[in-house]
GROMACS .gro file of C-alpha atoms in nm:
model
  490
    1MET     CA    1   9.472   7.074 -12.499
    2SER     CA    2   9.170   7.304 -12.490
    3SER     CA    3   9.136   7.597 -12.732
    4LYS     CA    4   9.213   7.838 -12.450
    5LYS     CA    5   9.576   7.829 -12.349
    6PRO     CA    6   9.634   7.698 -11.996
    7ASN     CA    7   9.698   7.936 -11.711
    8ILE     CA    8  10.045   7.925 -11.554
    9VAL     CA    9  10.146   7.968 -11.190
   10PHE     CA   10  10.524   7.983 -11.149
   11ILE     CA   11  10.641   7.954 -10.787
   12LEU     CA   12  11.007   8.042 -10.728
   13THR     CA   13  11.192   8.007 -10.397
   14ASP     CA   14  11.511   8.173 -10.278
   15ASP     CA   15  11.807   7.960 -10.161
   16GLN     CA   16  11.619   7.632 -10.143
   17GLY     CA   17  11.845   7.337 -10.206
   18ALA     CA   18  11.710   7.052 -10.416
   19TRP     CA   19  11.756   6.836 -10.104
   20ALA     CA   20  11.520   7.051  -9.894
   21MET     CA   21  11.192   6.874  -9.975
   22GLY     CA   22  11.028   6.566  -9.833
   23CYS     CA   23  10.956   6.434 -10.184
   24ALA     CA   24  11.330   6.455 -10.260
   25GLY     CA   25  11.408   6.209  -9.980
   26ASN     CA   26  11.454   6.438  -9.681
   27SER     CA   27  11.255   6.268  -9.403
   28GLU     CA   28  11.303   6.549  -9.150
   29ILE     CA   29  11.177   6.852  -9.341
   30LYS     CA   30  10.800   6.902  -9.354
   31THR     CA   31  10.679   6.989  -9.705
   32PRO     CA   32  10.339   6.820  -9.743
   33ASN     CA   33  10.222   7.056 -10.016
   34LEU     CA   34  10.534   7.023 -10.230
   35ASP     CA   35  10.503   6.647 -10.184
   36ARG     CA   36  10.139   6.677 -10.292
   37LEU     CA   37  10.239   6.876 -10.602
   38ALA     CA   38  10.508   6.622 -10.691
   39ALA     CA   39  10.257   6.338 -10.652
   40ARG     CA   40  10.026   6.491 -10.910
   41GLY     CA   41  10.303   6.614 -11.138
   42MET     CA   42  10.659   6.544 -11.243
   43ARG     CA   43  10.964   6.611 -11.028
   44PHE     CA   44  11.304   6.660 -11.190
   45GLU     CA   45  11.588   6.502 -10.992
   46ASN     CA   46  11.870   6.673 -11.185
   47PHE     CA   47  11.768   7.032 -11.251
   48PHE     CA   48  12.041   7.299 -11.243
   49CYS     CA   49  12.052   7.675 -11.198
   50ALA     CA   50  12.233   7.900 -11.445
   51SER     CA   51  12.435   8.062 -11.165
   52PRO     CA   52  12.445   7.972 -10.797
   53VAL     CA   53  12.323   8.311 -10.674
   54CYS     CA   54  11.985   8.479 -10.703
   55SER     CA   55  11.989   8.776 -10.945
   56PRO     CA   56  12.191   8.615 -11.229
   57ALA     CA   57  11.989   8.293 -11.202
   58ARG     CA   58  11.655   8.476 -11.210
   59ALA     CA   59  11.760   8.682 -11.512
   60SER     CA   60  11.864   8.364 -11.692
   61ILE     CA   61  11.531   8.196 -11.617
   62LEU     CA   62  11.343   8.497 -11.755
   63THR     CA   63  11.553   8.568 -12.065
   64GLY     CA   64  11.699   8.223 -12.138
   65THR     CA   65  12.045   8.380 -12.165
   66ILE     CA   66  12.365   8.335 -11.965
   67PRO     CA   67  12.488   8.589 -11.707
   68SER     CA   68  12.779   8.675 -11.938
   69ALA     CA   69  12.517   8.784 -12.193
   70HIS     CA   70  12.256   8.965 -11.983
   71GLY     CA   71  12.513   9.131 -11.757
   72ILE     CA   72  12.376   9.050 -11.412
   73ASN     CA   73  12.678   8.867 -11.280
   74ASP     CA   74  12.615   8.879 -10.904
   75TRP     CA   75  12.328   8.955 -10.668
   76LEU     CA   76  12.231   9.319 -10.708
   77ARG     CA   77  12.349   9.529 -10.417
   78GLY     CA   78  12.229   9.842 -10.597
   79GLY     CA   79  12.038   9.953 -10.906
   80ASN     CA   80  11.702   9.846 -10.765
   81ILE     CA   81  11.546  10.188 -10.703
   82ASP     CA   82  11.610  10.552 -10.793
   83ILE     CA   83  11.672  10.688 -10.442
   84ASP     CA   84  11.614  11.051 -10.549
   85LYS     CA   85  11.248  10.965 -10.613
   86PHE     CA   86  11.211  10.844 -10.253
   87PRO     CA   87  11.380  11.109 -10.034
   88GLU     CA   88  11.218  10.959  -9.723
   89LEU     CA   89  11.438  10.650  -9.770
   90LYS     CA   90  11.774  10.827  -9.805
   91ASP     CA   91  11.862  10.811  -9.436
   92ASN     CA   92  11.761  10.447  -9.401
   93PRO     CA   93  12.082  10.239  -9.393
   94ILE     CA   94  11.925   9.945  -9.576
   95PHE     CA   95  11.911  10.165  -9.888
   96ALA     CA   96  12.273  10.286  -9.861
   97SER     CA   97  12.375  10.111 -10.185
   98GLU     CA   98  12.079  10.242 -10.386
   99HIS     CA   99  12.147  10.533 -10.620
  100LYS     CA  100  11.990  10.501 -10.966
  101ALA     CA  101  11.755  10.232 -11.092
  102ILE     CA  102  11.923  10.023 -11.363
  103ASP     CA  103  11.724   9.855 -11.638
  104TYR     CA  104  11.955   9.556 -11.679
  105LEU     CA  105  11.725   9.350 -11.900
  106GLY     CA  106  11.579   9.623 -12.118
  107ASP     CA  107  11.743   9.496 -12.437
  108PHE     CA  108  11.623   9.138 -12.389
  109THR     CA  109  11.304   8.951 -12.463
  110ALA     CA  110  11.168   8.766 -12.159
  111TYR     CA  111  10.938   8.469 -12.193
  112THR     CA  112  10.678   8.685 -12.015
  113ASP     CA  113  10.703   8.926 -12.309
  114VAL     CA  114  10.620   8.634 -12.537
  115LEU     CA  115  10.331   8.530 -12.313
  116ALA     CA  116  10.192   8.885 -12.311
  117GLU     CA  117  10.221   8.905 -12.693
  118ASN     CA  118  10.016   8.586 -12.710
  119GLY     CA  119   9.730   8.713 -12.497
  120TYR     CA  120   9.841   8.627 -12.144
  121THR     CA  121   9.788   8.868 -11.853
  122CYS     CA  122  10.106   8.857 -11.645
  123ALA     CA  123  10.124   8.928 -11.271
  124LEU     CA  124  10.410   8.923 -11.020
  125SER     CA  125  10.382   8.882 -10.646
  126GLY     CA  126  10.717   8.862 -10.468
  127LYS     CA  127  11.086   8.907 -10.530
  128TRP     CA  128  11.212   9.064 -10.855
  129HIS     CA  129  11.576   9.163 -10.784
  130MET     CA  130  11.678   9.217 -11.147
  131GLY     CA  131  11.705   9.596 -11.145
  132ASP     CA  132  11.452   9.883 -11.148
  133SER     CA  133  11.215   9.719 -10.902
  134VAL     CA  134  10.955   9.997 -10.897
  135ARG     CA  135  10.859   9.982 -11.266
  136PRO     CA  136  10.660   9.685 -11.402
  137GLN     CA  137  10.860   9.524 -11.681
  138HIS     CA  138  10.853   9.253 -11.947
  139GLY     CA  139  10.483   9.202 -11.999
  140PHE     CA  140  10.381   9.227 -11.633
  141THR     CA  141  10.078   9.447 -11.575
  142LYS     CA  142  10.019   9.355 -11.210
  143TRP     CA  143  10.323   9.418 -10.992
  144TYR     CA  144  10.379   9.366 -10.618
  145THR     CA  145  10.742   9.323 -10.528
  146ILE     CA  146  11.026   9.403 -10.288
  147ALA     CA  147  11.216   9.728 -10.324
  148ARG     CA  148  11.568   9.592 -10.296
  149GLY     CA  149  11.547   9.216 -10.343
  150GLY     CA  150  11.613   9.065 -10.006
  151CYS     CA  151  11.424   9.194  -9.704
  152GLU     CA  152  11.344   9.133  -9.340
  153TYR     CA  153  11.084   8.863  -9.285
  154PHE     CA  154  10.869   9.076  -9.052
  155HIS     CA  155  10.935   9.430  -9.177
  156PRO     CA  156  10.977   9.404  -9.555
  157ASP     CA  157  11.018   9.699  -9.791
  158MET     CA  158  10.750   9.652 -10.057
  159VAL     CA  159  10.660   9.809 -10.392
  160GLU     CA  160  10.316   9.859 -10.540
  161ASP     CA  161  10.167  10.126 -10.769
  162GLY     CA  162  10.504  10.302 -10.792
  163LYS     CA  163  10.535  10.346 -10.416
  164VAL     CA  164  10.785  10.199 -10.166
  165PHE     CA  165  10.644  10.124  -9.822
  166PHE     CA  166  10.699   9.893  -9.525
  167GLU     CA  167  10.469   9.615  -9.410
  168ASP     CA  168  10.444   9.462  -9.062
  169LYS     CA  169  10.356   9.108  -9.158
  170TYR     CA  170  10.548   8.791  -9.241
  171ILE     CA  171  10.673   8.833  -9.597
  172THR     CA  172  10.586   8.476  -9.703
  173ASP     CA  173  10.224   8.535  -9.603
  174LEU     CA  174  10.219   8.877  -9.770
  175ILE     CA  175  10.338   8.739 -10.103
  176THR     CA  176  10.071   8.468 -10.091
  177ASP     CA  177   9.796   8.711  -9.986
  178LYS     CA  178   9.867   8.929 -10.290
  179ALA     CA  179   9.897   8.625 -10.517
  180LEU     CA  180   9.550   8.514 -10.410
  181THR     CA  181   9.417   8.865 -10.463
  182PHE     CA  182   9.560   8.859 -10.814
  183LEU     CA  183   9.402   8.518 -10.876
  184ASP     CA  184   9.063   8.659 -10.778
  185VAL     CA  185   9.098   8.921 -11.050
  186LEU     CA  186   9.273   8.708 -11.312
  187SER     CA  187   9.023   8.424 -11.287
  188LYS     CA  188   8.745   8.658 -11.400
  189GLU     CA  189   8.924   8.767 -11.718
  190GLU     CA  190   8.882   8.600 -12.056
  191ASN     CA  191   9.255   8.587 -12.125
  192PRO     CA  192   9.474   8.314 -11.982
  193PHE     CA  193   9.704   8.433 -11.706
  194TYR     CA  194  10.062   8.390 -11.594
  195LEU     CA  195  10.126   8.445 -11.222
  196SER     CA  196  10.477   8.457 -11.076
  197VAL     CA  197  10.489   8.391 -10.701
  198HIS     CA  198  10.845   8.463 -10.593
  199TYR     CA  199  10.914   8.388 -10.228
  200THR     CA  200  11.216   8.515 -10.036
  201ALA     CA  201  11.208   8.197  -9.826
  202PRO     CA  202  11.414   8.020  -9.718
  203HIS     CA  203  11.688   8.285  -9.755
  204SER     CA  204  11.854   8.402  -9.433
  205PRO     CA  205  11.805   8.540  -9.169
  206TRP     CA  206  11.728   8.216  -8.983
  207ASN     CA  207  11.727   8.334  -8.622
  208GLU     CA  208  11.406   8.251  -8.435
  209GLU     CA  209  11.258   8.598  -8.416
  210ASN     CA  210  11.239   8.609  -8.796
  211HIS     CA  211  10.990   8.323  -8.829
  212PRO     CA  212  10.656   8.234  -8.670
  213LYS     CA  213  10.698   8.033  -8.350
  214GLU     CA  214  10.468   7.757  -8.471
  215TYR     CA  215  10.712   7.666  -8.749
  216ILE     CA  216  11.024   7.701  -8.533
  217ASP     CA  217  10.869   7.470  -8.273
  218MET     CA  218  10.816   7.200  -8.536
  219TYR     CA  219  11.194   7.159  -8.541
  220ARG     CA  220  11.270   7.226  -8.174
  221ASP     CA  221  11.386   6.868  -8.115
  222CYS     CA  222  11.494   6.779  -8.468
  223PRO     CA  223  11.837   6.608  -8.476
  224PHE     CA  224  11.904   6.739  -8.829
  225GLU     CA  225  12.059   6.416  -8.943
  226SER     CA  226  11.950   6.500  -9.298
  227THR     CA  227  12.231   6.755  -9.335
  228PRO     CA  228  12.603   6.687  -9.289
  229ASN     CA  229  12.768   6.790  -8.962
  230LEU     CA  230  13.115   6.890  -9.079
  231PRO     CA  231  13.389   7.135  -8.979
  232ILE     CA  232  13.361   7.476  -9.143
  233HIS     CA  233  13.515   7.482  -9.492
  234PRO     CA  234  13.843   7.680  -9.507
  235TRP     CA  235  13.701   7.893  -9.790
  236GLN     CA  236  13.385   7.988  -9.597
  237ALA     CA  237  13.278   8.344  -9.679
  238LEU     CA  238  13.076   8.592  -9.474
  239THR     CA  239  12.776   8.587  -9.707
  240ALA     CA  240  12.562   8.365  -9.480
  241PRO     CA  241  12.545   8.289  -9.108
  242TYR     CA  242  12.734   7.973  -9.015
  243GLY     CA  243  12.831   7.771  -8.711
  244THR     CA  244  12.879   7.435  -8.546
  245GLY     CA  245  12.723   7.263  -8.245
  246GLU     CA  246  12.414   7.440  -8.109
  247LYS     CA  247  12.462   7.730  -8.350
  248ARG     CA  248  12.432   7.483  -8.638
  249LYS     CA  249  12.103   7.351  -8.501
  250GLU     CA  250  11.969   7.702  -8.448
  251LEU     CA  251  12.042   7.796  -8.810
  252LEU     CA  252  11.896   7.474  -8.949
  253ARG     CA  253  11.588   7.519  -8.732
  254GLY     CA  254  11.526   7.860  -8.889
  255TYR     CA  255  11.597   7.735  -9.242
  256TYR     CA  256  11.366   7.436  -9.211
  257ALA     CA  257  11.098   7.657  -9.052
  258ALA     CA  258  11.121   7.902  -9.345
  259VAL     CA  259  11.076   7.614  -9.591
  260THR     CA  260  10.775   7.474  -9.406
  261ALA     CA  261  10.612   7.818  -9.376
  262MET     CA  262  10.660   7.861  -9.751
  263ASP     CA  263  10.519   7.512  -9.812
  264TYR     CA  264  10.207   7.602  -9.611
  265ASN     CA  265  10.156   7.904  -9.836
  266VAL     CA  266  10.205   7.696 -10.149
  267GLY     CA  267   9.920   7.486 -10.009
  268ARG     CA  268   9.702   7.798  -9.991
  269ILE     CA  269   9.757   7.853 -10.364
  270LEU     CA  270   9.692   7.488 -10.452
  271ASP     CA  271   9.374   7.492 -10.241
  272TYR     CA  272   9.252   7.809 -10.412
  273LEU     CA  273   9.298   7.656 -10.756
  274ASP     CA  274   9.124   7.337 -10.648
  275GLU     CA  275   8.832   7.516 -10.482
  276HIS     CA  276   8.775   7.739 -10.787
  277ASN     CA  277   8.797   7.452 -11.037
  278MET     CA  278   9.107   7.601 -11.196
  279THR     CA  279   9.356   7.320 -11.138
  280GLU     CA  280   9.262   7.126 -11.453
  281ASN     CA  281   9.355   7.420 -11.675
  282THR     CA  282   9.660   7.548 -11.487
  283ILE     CA  283  10.024   7.455 -11.530
  284ILE     CA  284  10.194   7.484 -11.192
  285ILE     CA  285  10.572   7.511 -11.187
  286PHE     CA  286  10.777   7.502 -10.868
  287ASN     CA  287  11.144   7.598 -10.898
  288GLY     CA  288  11.435   7.736 -10.696
  289ASP     CA  289  11.672   8.014 -10.802
  290ASN     CA  290  11.989   7.845 -10.678
  291GLY     CA  291  12.100   7.560 -10.456
  292MET     CA  292  12.208   7.590 -10.095
  293ASN     CA  293  12.465   7.443  -9.860
  294MET     CA  294  12.356   7.423  -9.498
  295GLY     CA  295  12.671   7.254  -9.378
  296HIS     CA  296  12.717   7.046  -9.693
  297HIS     CA  297  13.091   7.025  -9.767
  298GLY     CA  298  13.131   7.233  -9.449
  299ILE     CA  299  12.986   7.532  -9.639
  300TRP     CA  300  12.703   7.764  -9.537
  301GLY     CA  301  12.562   7.947  -9.837
  302LYS     CA  302  12.534   7.895 -10.211
  303GLY     CA  303  12.800   7.966 -10.475
  304ASN     CA  304  12.925   8.265 -10.279
  305GLY     CA  305  12.925   8.066  -9.955
  306THR     CA  306  13.295   8.035 -10.031
  307PHE     CA  307  13.561   8.255 -10.182
  308PRO     CA  308  13.655   8.170 -10.445
  309GLN     CA  309  13.302   8.074 -10.543
  310ASN     CA  310  13.209   7.704 -10.554
  311MET     CA  311  13.013   7.486 -10.796
  312PHE     CA  312  12.925   7.186 -10.581
  313ASP     CA  313  12.603   7.014 -10.680
  314THR     CA  314  12.448   7.133 -10.354
  315SER     CA  315  12.503   7.489 -10.483
  316VAL     CA  316  12.384   7.437 -10.840
  317LYS     CA  317  12.104   7.179 -10.814
  318VAL     CA  318  11.756   7.325 -10.764
  319PRO     CA  319  11.407   7.184 -10.708
  320PHE     CA  320  11.183   7.163 -11.014
  321ILE     CA  321  10.829   7.025 -11.012
  322ILE     CA  322  10.569   7.075 -11.284
  323SER     CA  323  10.203   6.975 -11.276
  324TYR     CA  324   9.927   6.989 -11.538
  325PRO     CA  325   9.658   6.728 -11.470
  326ASN     CA  326   9.569   6.496 -11.759
  327HIS     CA  327   9.855   6.634 -11.967
  328ILE     CA  328  10.183   6.595 -11.777
  329PRO     CA  329  10.241   6.248 -11.623
  330SER     CA  330  10.171   6.238 -11.249
  331GLY     CA  331  10.391   6.095 -10.976
  332GLU     CA  332  10.694   6.058 -11.202
  333VAL     CA  333  11.056   6.148 -11.133
  334CYS     CA  334  11.268   6.255 -11.431
  335GLU     CA  335  11.639   6.179 -11.404
  336ASN     CA  336  11.740   6.377 -11.716
  337LEU     CA  337  11.976   6.672 -11.680
  338GLU     CA  338  11.790   7.000 -11.739
  339SER     CA  339  11.864   7.364 -11.664
  340HIS     CA  340  11.721   7.711 -11.609
  341TYR     CA  341  11.822   7.782 -11.970
  342ASP     CA  342  11.567   7.528 -12.086
  343ILE     CA  343  11.261   7.693 -11.927
  344PHE     CA  344  11.213   7.966 -12.191
  345PRO     CA  345  11.228   7.732 -12.496
  346THR     CA  346  11.020   7.467 -12.316
  347LEU     CA  347  10.733   7.703 -12.233
  348VAL     CA  348  10.724   7.845 -12.584
  349ASP     CA  349  10.738   7.497 -12.737
  350TYR     CA  350  10.490   7.332 -12.501
  351LEU     CA  351  10.233   7.610 -12.538
  352GLY     CA  352  10.283   7.639 -12.915
  353LEU     CA  353  10.333   8.015 -12.889
  354ASN     CA  354  10.406   8.250 -13.175
  355VAL     CA  355  10.745   8.411 -13.119
  356SER     CA  356  10.770   8.719 -13.335
  357LYS     CA  357  11.083   8.871 -13.188
  358VAL     CA  358  11.361   8.733 -12.970
  359ASN     CA  359  11.673   8.947 -12.968
  360GLN     CA  360  11.909   8.706 -12.798
  361LYS     CA  361  12.072   8.368 -12.848
  362LEU     CA  362  11.899   8.098 -12.645
  363PRO     CA  363  12.141   7.822 -12.543
  364GLY     CA  364  11.871   7.606 -12.383
  365LYS     CA  365  11.668   7.322 -12.529
  366SER     CA  366  11.302   7.235 -12.492
  367PHE     CA  367  11.208   6.940 -12.273
  368ALA     CA  368  10.843   6.956 -12.385
  369LYS     CA  369  10.865   6.597 -12.512
  370ILE     CA  370  10.935   6.479 -12.157
  371LEU     CA  371  10.630   6.670 -12.034
  372ASN     CA  372  10.426   6.494 -12.302
  373GLY     CA  373  10.533   6.160 -12.161
  374GLU     CA  374  10.780   6.077 -12.438
  375LYS     CA  375  11.102   5.892 -12.361
  376VAL     CA  376  11.403   6.116 -12.419
  377GLU     CA  377  11.748   5.962 -12.394
  378ASP     CA  378  11.985   6.144 -12.160
  379ASP     CA  379  12.349   6.042 -12.178
  380ASN     CA  380  12.689   6.207 -12.157
  381CYS     CA  381  12.610   6.413 -12.466
  382VAL     CA  382  12.378   6.619 -12.245
  383VAL     CA  383  12.589   6.885 -12.079
  384ILE     CA  384  12.508   7.143 -11.812
  385TYR     CA  385  12.695   7.472 -11.793
  386ASP     CA  386  12.710   7.713 -11.501
  387GLU     CA  387  12.893   8.033 -11.420
  388TYR     CA  388  12.952   8.271 -11.133
  389GLY     CA  389  13.192   8.551 -11.221
  390PRO     CA  390  13.534   8.398 -11.296
  391VAL     CA  391  13.415   8.046 -11.210
  392ARG     CA  392  13.269   7.827 -11.484
  393MET     CA  393  13.144   7.469 -11.478
  394ILE     CA  394  13.074   7.196 -11.732
  395ARG     CA  395  12.896   6.881 -11.615
  396ASN     CA  396  12.746   6.566 -11.760
  397LYS     CA  397  12.621   6.254 -11.583
  398GLU     CA  398  12.970   6.117 -11.534
  399TRP     CA  399  13.209   6.411 -11.499
  400LYS     CA  400  13.220   6.765 -11.367
  401TYR     CA  401  13.495   7.014 -11.449
  402ILE     CA  402  13.526   7.354 -11.279
  403HIS     CA  403  13.758   7.620 -11.418
  404ARG     CA  404  13.849   7.936 -11.227
  405TYR     CA  405  13.987   8.223 -11.433
  406PRO     CA  406  14.263   8.323 -11.450
  407TYR     CA  407  14.462   8.107 -11.207
  408GLY     CA  408  14.239   7.838 -11.056
  409PRO     CA  409  14.225   7.635 -10.842
  410ASN     CA  410  14.042   7.405 -11.082
  411GLU     CA  411  13.849   7.088 -11.002
  412LEU     CA  412  13.752   6.759 -11.169
  413TYR     CA  413  13.509   6.509 -11.017
  414HIS     CA  414  13.412   6.163 -11.137
  415LEU     CA  415  13.049   6.184 -11.035
  416THR     CA  416  12.953   5.823 -11.098
  417GLU     CA  417  13.221   5.708 -10.852
  418ASP     CA  418  13.228   6.017 -10.630
  419PRO     CA  419  12.876   6.166 -10.623
  420ASN     CA  420  12.952   6.377 -10.314
  421GLU     CA  421  13.244   6.548 -10.488
  422GLU     CA  422  13.501   6.465 -10.225
  423ARG     CA  423  13.801   6.375 -10.446
  424ASN     CA  424  13.939   6.641 -10.679
  425LEU     CA  425  14.112   6.458 -10.965
  426PHE     CA  426  14.236   6.768 -11.146
  427PHE     CA  427  14.598   6.712 -11.045
  428ASN     CA  428  14.597   6.347 -11.149
  429GLU     CA  429  14.803   6.330 -11.468
  430GLU     CA  430  14.596   6.038 -11.598
  431MET     CA  431  14.295   6.270 -11.603
  432SER     CA  432  14.462   6.527 -11.833
  433PRO     CA  433  14.280   6.409 -12.150
  434ILE     CA  434  13.943   6.443 -11.975
  435VAL     CA  435  14.035   6.788 -11.843
  436GLU     CA  436  14.148   6.905 -12.185
  437LYS     CA  437  13.837   6.773 -12.357
  438MET     CA  438  13.595   6.926 -12.105
  439LYS     CA  439  13.781   7.258 -12.088
  440SER     CA  440  13.777   7.285 -12.468
  441LYS     CA  441  13.404   7.216 -12.480
  442LEU     CA  442  13.336   7.463 -12.198
  443GLU     CA  443  13.532   7.743 -12.367
  444LYS     CA  444  13.367   7.686 -12.706
  445TRP     CA  445  13.021   7.703 -12.549
  446PHE     CA  446  13.090   8.021 -12.354
  447TYR     CA  447  13.257   8.177 -12.658
  448GLU     CA  448  12.935   8.118 -12.854
  449TYR     CA  449  12.695   8.261 -12.594
  450THR     CA  450  12.900   8.530 -12.415
  451ASP     CA  451  12.863   8.896 -12.503
  452PRO     CA  452  13.225   9.025 -12.473
  453ALA     CA  453  13.095   9.346 -12.313
  454MET     CA  454  12.925   9.140 -12.039
  455ASP     CA  455  13.189   8.870 -11.987
  456ALA     CA  456  13.180   8.792 -11.614
  457THR     CA  457  13.534   8.650 -11.614
  458LYS     CA  458  13.659   9.003 -11.684
  459GLU     CA  459  13.469   9.157 -11.392
  460CYS     CA  460  13.555   9.179 -11.024
  461VAL     CA  461  13.281   8.939 -10.917
  462THR     CA  462  13.347   8.860 -10.552
  463GLY     CA  463  13.009   8.725 -10.443
  464MET     CA  464  12.953   9.037 -10.235
  465GLY     CA  465  12.711   9.207 -10.472
  466GLN     CA  466  12.693   9.407 -10.796
  467LEU     CA  467  12.644   9.783 -10.808
  468CYS     CA  468  12.646   9.870 -11.178
  469ARG     CA  469  12.663   9.733 -11.529
  470PRO     CA  470  12.964   9.525 -11.637
  471GLY     CA  471  13.250   9.733 -11.771
  472ILE     CA  472  13.133  10.046 -11.590
  473TYR     CA  473  13.314  10.153 -11.275
  474SER     CA  474  13.045  10.402 -11.189
  475GLU     CA  475  12.702  10.525 -11.288
  476GLY     CA  476  12.747  10.839 -11.082
  477LYS     CA  477  12.990  10.970 -10.823
  478GLU     CA  478  12.810  10.798 -10.536
  479VAL     CA  479  12.856  10.454 -10.691
  480GLN     CA  480  13.220  10.520 -10.774
  481ALA     CA  481  13.292  10.628 -10.416
  482GLU     CA  482  13.115  10.327 -10.271
  483SER     CA  483  13.287  10.089 -10.512
  484MET     CA  484  13.630  10.219 -10.414
  485ASP     CA  485  13.543  10.188 -10.045
  486PHE     CA  486  13.420   9.833 -10.101
  487ILE     CA  487  13.742   9.734 -10.282
  488LYS     CA  488  13.947   9.870  -9.991
  489ARG     CA  489  13.742   9.671  -9.739
  490ILE     CA  490  13.783   9.336  -9.920
   0.00000   0.00000   0.00000
């Protein structure tokens, strides 16, 4: 490794299932640039999110902590902006849940803080959605983001230089345009840089008018045999559009188009790095915030695609590709089980960074040895944990156990014999020893890493969004009134 630390470009997508890439075996979806990245880097086949919904997962990536420690337990329906500072937005219904900006992660050290302490210039282009969107945080000095989190594809609400404004351009292109602008500036600085490129794609909406016609037309005649065609799951929630027959094809057409449009923009970034001779000294990471069901198990959506929330692999598995020419093996697929929790310790370890202050417990482990081409055994001692409110999961290569507090229903799957998770063995008396062993291990792990004040099993996490900090019914009369109205409606 050269004396100068490598640059880092971290590309994060929103609601992209691990299955939604050509290099992952999907022959229908067009992702030539992700396939290109995988060919010159390492793709992880079994990479898991920390929570199958965006805001908690993103906070866990950044801080290396669990949702029941950092306190973002659901996607943030409020707390993104201080509405009093933007009176022109008060009558806009899309900001109805915004009252006060909440600094959810202020007490935590992010890996971007560590990077900044070690001389990196950190820039963000794209989705933040972890509270207080207007203010640059955690080592970032260049900041172009979305006011709320989610947005319309063609009329997004953006943030830059402390201002909230609307753009009339496709959001995926906008995020890439600004990323390339940042690269122009960053490449001229002496310090190494870290650039986060956080796309909203391929999150809904998926109707045709929300995506460029050229990408929709690519899938006009696609049979969509790469995704299951099943009846709607009885637990289907209203958190994502869903349907059967022609409606199913329409939704899949929009989803696939959003992925391919994003892939094209990833290609713009890869081309820029190549053309400016920056590829050799740049680590490129491609990751997803959570998995996604697009008819898998009859579900449309991620963990909150059902109520109660689900933990199917299609909800919790995410894409992960990492490339660093001449350092990380190229064209390899890693089968080891890894997680969002592992990103923080891996970056610090791989880069050999000085960590002067980390305030939180980090449950993850470094997989830097794998990136160095070393063989690392991965057996049933390697365990993945996940949570979404009252739903918690423990998984190894052979078994998965899902516990729903306080009353269930609980699930047990023998993954080596039932990889599609179709047979719940929880009620099989012969499986009781396995259930007891996995439940005990799950509860010990969460006991060690949970902050009792942030424990998501004690919160009313419905999958319909979070308005305030755990344990607080209101951060103002407006929030209290809205929370009570929301409880009545559900």
